[in-house]
Amino acid sequence: MATKTFSVAKLPGFTTTAIIVFIALYLPIFTLVAYSFNASQSVAVWGGFSWDWYGKAWANDQVKDATLRSLIIAVSAALISTAVATMAALGTTRRKAFKGQTFIYVMINQPLMVPEIVTAVALLIMFGIIKQATGIQGLGYVIFAHAAFCIPFAYLPIRARLEGMDLSLETAAADLYATPWQTFRHVTLPLLLPGVIAGAMLAFVISLDDVVITEFVKSGGQDTLPTYMLGQMRRQLTPEINAISSMLLALTVVLLTAFFLLTRKND
Amino acid sequence: MTQNTAVEARHAVKAFGQGDNAVRALDDVSIEIRKGEFFTLLGPSGCGKTTLLRLIAGFEMPTSGTILLDGQDITYLPPNQRPVNTVFQSYALFPHLTVAQNVGFGLQMQGRPKAEVKETVARMLALVKLEPMANRKTSQLSGGQQQRVALARALAPKPKVLLLDEPLSALDLKLRKEMQIELKRLQTETGITFVFVTHDQEEALTMSDRIGVMSAGKLQQIGAPKDIYTRPVNRFVASFIGETNFLPATAEAGAARLATGDLIDLPGLAGSGHVTVTVRPEQVRLVETTDPGAIAATVKSMVYFGTDTHCYMALKDGTEVVARLQSPATGEAGLQQGQQVGLRFAPGAAQIVED
């Protein structure tokens, strides 16, 4: 070795540690997926290979119902929170520094720090009051709750992208006769898009797997996939749960891959 | 304001900051830029030249004063409503668009018909010799090519004035020389008024029809390159544009007396008191010490520059004077350190400048 630069990778035991960490991260997931093909009734005892649980999950009306609801909520929450987060990001980066800017920045990101259970109880109480007063029921409450806690997740990648953008591009657009709206539409938004997509996907995934807030806010018959699975665990555990989890995992992996390819192409 | 004026600034002031901390980036600048001329704003960084450009472009509003374009008050008009385009120092090309889309951006925003946009883009790309690159992304181009795209993009909407903010500073020396010629050609071919900002005096001298020299937020002098170089109004202009000698002297009728007692003819000079005489190094001649009217000096050092040799000398009172002598064929100027020489200034070369 010509130069003696410090490298973590050269420390003794680095490879062993890395292998242990990766096993800890992925072995449970691997086991989950493997046992979704279990022919036996047990989630822990291997009884041969079978697609049965996927078939059962697919044919289960409750699962279909919960999945559809989860998707409706996640798509709505992702769209709403991304739109709000985009505006928030533009408002906190595309103007001169103003008094209380840090305070607003903290306020936007605070939901990341507040224990989810506190938010859940708070929403339960607030929605209870609103329902009492107006008599309005429906899925809107769950969507609203999801959209709210997804905002900081959508905000962070969008803001990061905006901060890395060359401001002179917007000046150049204005110089070339673009109105403020045209500048946003033809320059800012296209350049911001990878950040917006990343924010939307993050919000979608966060919404899709939320249990705590959904469990508190939902009314009867408003089970999402995660709350349905939680309910099933209380009764009997079959590899059907593994099959559902594996399909959720597959969806996430597909989304992440799509996002990776999208952003790489754009840069 | 005459029919011939393209842009005019009247008593433009731009202050940054508040109260006592306010800094005047532009301090009461009035200037008239003529139609079809290549006008250069020249000055060191922080002199206010870019601020003036940004006021004309509409990126900043003046604290007070007026900006006129073709006689119309545009002081508070937003940039997208001004028929003025800018070539940015960083080029600011849109990375998500192709070369052709970049060039057509202004026309597209103006809502021109598609056929016209296409035709103009093709003509502009031909003008800057970039036709084969039309469908490339701008990131795939070299620095010089990006510069040409920025030029084509700013020229495409046929602005009344083209503003150029140190556009050549990011290029290497050879490319910069090529682009200087290219810019001059484009200006002549299009007939558009160019307002060019630079800190490079050589660039300003070779390209401009007129130069406005700026310092500390004020316009020091406006004039043709020759006037600015041969008749600088003050010490700043004289020293910023080219090298020069400054000699302290006392004014007499028709002449200035140096501290050494030597007399320099300056027809028209009157009065008394302290004045500063300036002489360009290439106007200083070395003569025999016995030559009548020669100023006695001692050679301090010689520096060889190829085409010419700089001879640094001291007068009797210690004032330093540099002469730029054409290098002889052998490269040896035949002067030694400590040698006594005589100096003469070329007729009309000596000037009085304000301090």
XYZ file of N, CA and C in Angstrom, chain A residues 121-137 141:
54
model
N -53.912 9.368 19.556
C -54.907 9.686 20.576
C -55.498 11.070 20.323
N -54.612 12.015 19.986
C -55.065 13.385 19.727
C -56.071 13.425 18.582
N -55.748 12.703 17.494
C -56.647 12.682 16.332
C -57.969 12.014 16.687
N -57.885 10.923 17.456
C -59.104 10.213 17.878
C -60.051 11.158 18.598
N -59.481 11.940 19.540
C -60.296 12.867 20.324
C -60.861 13.969 19.436
N -59.970 14.548 18.588
C -60.418 15.664 17.750
C -61.499 15.206 16.771
N -61.269 14.077 16.122
C -62.264 13.570 15.169
C -63.562 13.224 15.872
N -63.438 12.718 17.116
C -64.630 12.407 17.903
C -65.483 13.648 18.085
N -64.831 14.748 18.421
C -65.551 16.019 18.617
C -66.226 16.453 17.318
N -65.449 16.364 16.200
C -66.007 16.796 14.910
C -67.198 15.918 14.507
N -67.026 14.601 14.673
C -68.113 13.678 14.306
C -69.361 13.971 15.122
N -69.162 14.220 16.402
C -70.271 14.545 17.306
C -71.012 15.786 16.814
N -70.215 16.785 16.439
C -70.793 18.082 16.077
C -71.453 18.058 14.706
N -70.839 17.362 13.748
C -71.338 17.440 12.372
C -72.101 16.199 11.934
N -71.813 15.090 12.571
C -72.467 13.841 12.180
C -71.902 13.253 10.902
N -70.828 13.856 10.374
C -70.236 13.346 9.130
C -69.349 12.143 9.451
N -69.549 11.042 8.720
C -68.719 9.852 8.882
C -67.915 9.644 7.603
N -61.662 10.923 7.305
C -60.876 11.157 8.519
C -59.533 10.435 8.455
